[in-house]
């Protein structure tokens, strides 16, 4: 069967990454294989995976015996759409082949198709992380199409068992059209193809790609509504497509989309100013674009309001103001004030804030306000600068001031003064009227006061307490005058009170704060001088006794007196005191005091003494003696001893302490004591120094000693020896007699012994458990001799038992307590050395897997052996382990052990990374590039990008995130992603900085700015200027093109306006009525320019109209708000000088008659 496919070239994107980009044509069992056809061009490097595992909706199941085939375009060029690829022997890794490109299968093997149902999914990415699903063929159960994007009959064909496409052989159209035909199950035959020339399709299938659909569709903007008010979003556009094929899809550059509609028109609204592009796609995937720029006024409409005149005086209504607009669209149509006025200017208004809303030609509106102010309320105030200082004086003063109103105040006081301040006035009330320069006025008043008459007083606070002291005090005070007061005393003190003064008369002058003063005086008194006296009443009778006495008295001062003695007594007399000097302080009732002293005497101290005449000669004897004596007190003395004796000396007494009391003739007494001593009791001792060491020896010894008695001592042994110690004696009992220096005696005995014959024994307690260990042991014992025994082993041990010894023969020597010895020996044995070993069976295939293995063995020691690995395993071999070093301990039946270790390795972790080589230069472009790289794993690497690319570097990228999966030679893989960015849309904006001030001038200006794109920006104006701002331009529309650093461009326009020509006009309102008068008048007006206008006449008048002028020509210069000027002249005329004349026509004919005639005439005037 020859199938010819015509695929619409306009809808191919040249990347195999969408459902339907390929379609299955057949799959077979025995031998296993399948065929597919490209419905889009396949770039070099593209990889496609074919998996016959079941898809669960989130992952491929791991079914035993099933796996995947990886096909790669490594032809070096793009494979054209319509090309058929056959995969043969898909279940045999050694024979698998592809008619175009290369194919390989994993270790699990590719499953077989069967009548019972099987399936194949085609997708990008990896089985662990599928990218995009492309096609499906097969049936059965256990799979779903969830999260694949595949649709049965469109991009997937379902049938049970093997089969092949047997439908239409020549057709053309879109990818979707071709895919839906090839995936229609009614176009398939279910059968195992077997051995046709193409193993999986009955006849060889070839494909030819041609473009059978032409595109002539166009798109144009059929209607446009620009933004009415600057910054708003009321723009709208409508696009109309023609010469296309329904249905249509519309995609606007602002993100608005409409899909699958039969309408040839599509609109968007609520647009801000800017350029919008729309892409229209018809049913044949033909596209056409159109764009248009929504404009807006060059600048926002802004209302302004200014004050023409503020209120003259607080509370009046004579303010005024004017409103005008800028920007937006002229002419400005409507003014609406919050007062209800609808004119540009308002007058006759009080102080306050006035707002106005102005509407431009597009009904854009803005509000502004101004505040008419009025001076603060004029308020007069007056303050007293200084009241009259002293009662009756005329030195007061006051000052007036004002707040609010208008400055330059004038003053009129009730006393006729016209200055702000008045001085030299007497006490009284004074009023003042303050007037500002505009005639506003207010009044205030102040009262100047005077103090009461000043009077001084002085009183005694305290007289002097003691004669000659300086503790008197007095206080001065005053009434009247002006506080506070100051004081000057005749002693120079300047305080109200004086203290610490002596007796005398003191005068004081009291002065107030204004210098007014008065004087007073006071007299301070003092008492007579205080004197103290003291005498002894009685001395102490015995030394140390407290039976003395003395009395104090005084004269002068102020009664009554109080007394304080140096011993603390507070009475006039003291009694019961010992010898010593006593001082007394006498104080009168005012605290005045004087002191005196007196000395009380006593006899010398009575002291008794007692001395030993002789101690007792021997312990227990009565031959001691003692004598008493005394000093001090009053003779004669008497004696009384504790044993009843009443003589100075006592004799024939035994050991002990004897006390004696000595009393003088005054009854004063003292006691003393003496101790009569005796030697301690003589006691003899003897001890064996050394028994006979071994039986039959003469090496014993004994020693005698004594305590008590009186040394030195003498010794006599029962063996006739006369020394303290005896040596070299045999066993037996020995008695010694000890005599002291006074002939006293005592005896003692000691027995010297000997031991039996000594013998040694040695036995092995335990042999060494492990070769080289030190855990053997042996024990020695002894009989006979004299315990305890000491032990000396040949390994230097000195205990009865030895432990922790290595294998060998050990000799023991036992010595008893007397140094007698005996010897013996014991032999400790050990097993052969235990040796452990370990080897790697297999290293880990991929980093992080657990498929390594190792085995341990042992020799020596005592079987059987036991194994303990560092991972907890207890068998000789370990499997399924991760990379790492594993140690094993082999233990024999005796607990002997040895260790070995082995290192299972793994390749480094496969780590993928992706980096942006270059971002998209302009918003919406596709010139980005990214590169993937990897470290670790096992080279070589293969690459699969989310856009289908299979090279390390991908280019021609639009903005977006791209993921890449890198797989190493062992099938380990890792994924990374990278985001290619693009600048925001470059948008140019411009605004008028200043319109032309006067018609025809060159002082306009505009400024361009840009956002988005990539700075810095370059500006080129339609007047060839290349700066962001242009100045000194005439009225007109100026377009600026902004180019960013990447060459992206955007344009904007602004229109600089100018006012109409300013024209001044003037006319005479009234000419001078009489020659030489000044009652003429003229009025000026203006049109064009920018209001408000300022008028300056040649006679210096600055109002629109001038009045009261003489005849002459008056020129007015009109200046508008922008400083533009225009002039006009008017001539005020006057009549000629009025001249009267008269002519006598005829005189009176007769005296007294009345027939004369005169004719009057005039020239000039009017």
PDB file of N, CA and C in Angstrom, residues 246-252 257-263 279-283:
ATOM      1  N   UNK A 246     -13.846  30.359   7.385  1.00  0.00           N
ATOM      2  CA  UNK A 246     -14.368  30.206   8.743  1.00  0.00           C
ATOM      3  C   UNK A 246     -14.041  28.798   9.251  1.00  0.00           C
ATOM      4  N   UNK A 247     -13.911  28.584  10.510  1.00  0.00           N
ATOM      5  CA  UNK A 247     -14.074  29.576  11.569  1.00  0.00           C
ATOM      6  C   UNK A 247     -12.771  30.342  11.814  1.00  0.00           C
ATOM      7  N   UNK A 248     -12.882  31.457  12.640  1.00  0.00           N
ATOM      8  CA  UNK A 248     -11.738  32.325  12.887  1.00  0.00           C
ATOM      9  C   UNK A 248     -11.406  32.361  14.375  1.00  0.00           C
ATOM     10  N   UNK A 249     -10.111  32.638  14.625  1.00  0.00           N
ATOM     11  CA  UNK A 249      -9.642  32.895  15.989  1.00  0.00           C
ATOM     12  C   UNK A 249      -8.904  34.220  15.992  1.00  0.00           C
ATOM     13  N   UNK A 250      -9.127  35.010  17.048  1.00  0.00           N
ATOM     14  CA  UNK A 250      -8.526  36.344  17.148  1.00  0.00           C
ATOM     15  C   UNK A 250      -7.663  36.401  18.418  1.00  0.00           C
ATOM     16  N   UNK A 251      -6.457  36.893  18.260  1.00  0.00           N
ATOM     17  CA  UNK A 251      -5.545  37.054  19.397  1.00  0.00           C
ATOM     18  C   UNK A 251      -4.975  38.464  19.376  1.00  0.00           C
ATOM     19  N   UNK A 252      -5.368  39.281  20.371  1.00  0.00           N
ATOM     20  CA  UNK A 252      -4.904  40.668  20.456  1.00  0.00           C
ATOM     21  C   UNK A 252      -3.656  40.743  21.330  1.00  0.00           C
ATOM     22  N   UNK A 257      -8.562  37.203  23.614  1.00  0.00           N
ATOM     23  CA  UNK A 257      -8.645  36.178  22.569  1.00  0.00           C
ATOM     24  C   UNK A 257     -10.103  35.767  22.369  1.00  0.00           C
ATOM     25  N   UNK A 258     -10.403  35.415  21.143  1.00  0.00           N
ATOM     26  CA  UNK A 258     -11.698  34.818  20.775  1.00  0.00           C
ATOM     27  C   UNK A 258     -11.395  33.663  19.847  1.00  0.00           C
ATOM     28  N   UNK A 259     -11.931  32.474  20.134  1.00  0.00           N
ATOM     29  CA  UNK A 259     -11.601  31.275  19.353  1.00  0.00           C
ATOM     30  C   UNK A 259     -12.829  30.683  18.671  1.00  0.00           C
ATOM     31  N   UNK A 260     -12.577  30.126  17.474  1.00  0.00           N
ATOM     32  CA  UNK A 260     -13.554  29.287  16.760  1.00  0.00           C
ATOM     33  C   UNK A 260     -14.904  29.993  16.596  1.00  0.00           C
ATOM     34  N   UNK A 261     -14.870  31.187  16.007  1.00  0.00           N
ATOM     35  CA  UNK A 261     -16.100  31.924  15.735  1.00  0.00           C
ATOM     36  C   UNK A 261     -16.258  32.101  14.226  1.00  0.00           C
ATOM     37  N   UNK A 262     -17.497  32.149  13.787  1.00  0.00           N
ATOM     38  CA  UNK A 262     -17.755  32.321  12.348  1.00  0.00           C
ATOM     39  C   UNK A 262     -17.724  33.787  11.947  1.00  0.00           C
ATOM     40  N   UNK A 263     -17.693  34.691  12.941  1.00  0.00           N
ATOM     41  CA  UNK A 263     -17.724  36.123  12.646  1.00  0.00           C
ATOM     42  C   UNK A 263     -16.407  36.574  12.032  1.00  0.00           C
ATOM     43  N   UNK A 279      -3.842  39.216  15.689  1.00  0.00           N
ATOM     44  CA  UNK A 279      -3.536  38.139  14.739  1.00  0.00           C
ATOM     45  C   UNK A 279      -4.811  37.329  14.549  1.00  0.00           C
ATOM     46  N   UNK A 280      -5.211  37.202  13.283  1.00  0.00           N
ATOM     47  CA  UNK A 280      -6.414  36.448  12.920  1.00  0.00           C
ATOM     48  C   UNK A 280      -5.965  35.132  12.289  1.00  0.00           C
ATOM     49  N   UNK A 281      -6.504  33.998  12.772  1.00  0.00           N
ATOM     50  CA  UNK A 281      -6.188  32.683  12.217  1.00  0.00           C
ATOM     51  C   UNK A 281      -7.493  32.059  11.731  1.00  0.00           C
ATOM     52  N   UNK A 282      -7.495  31.608  10.451  1.00  0.00           N
ATOM     53  CA  UNK A 282      -8.728  30.989   9.945  1.00  0.00           C
ATOM     54  C   UNK A 282      -8.651  29.479  10.092  1.00  0.00           C
ATOM     55  N   UNK A 283      -9.648  28.800   9.555  1.00  0.00           N
ATOM     56  CA  UNK A 283      -9.746  27.356   9.723  1.00  0.00           C
ATOM     57  C   UNK A 283      -8.613  26.610   9.051  1.00  0.00           C
TER      58      UNK A 283
END
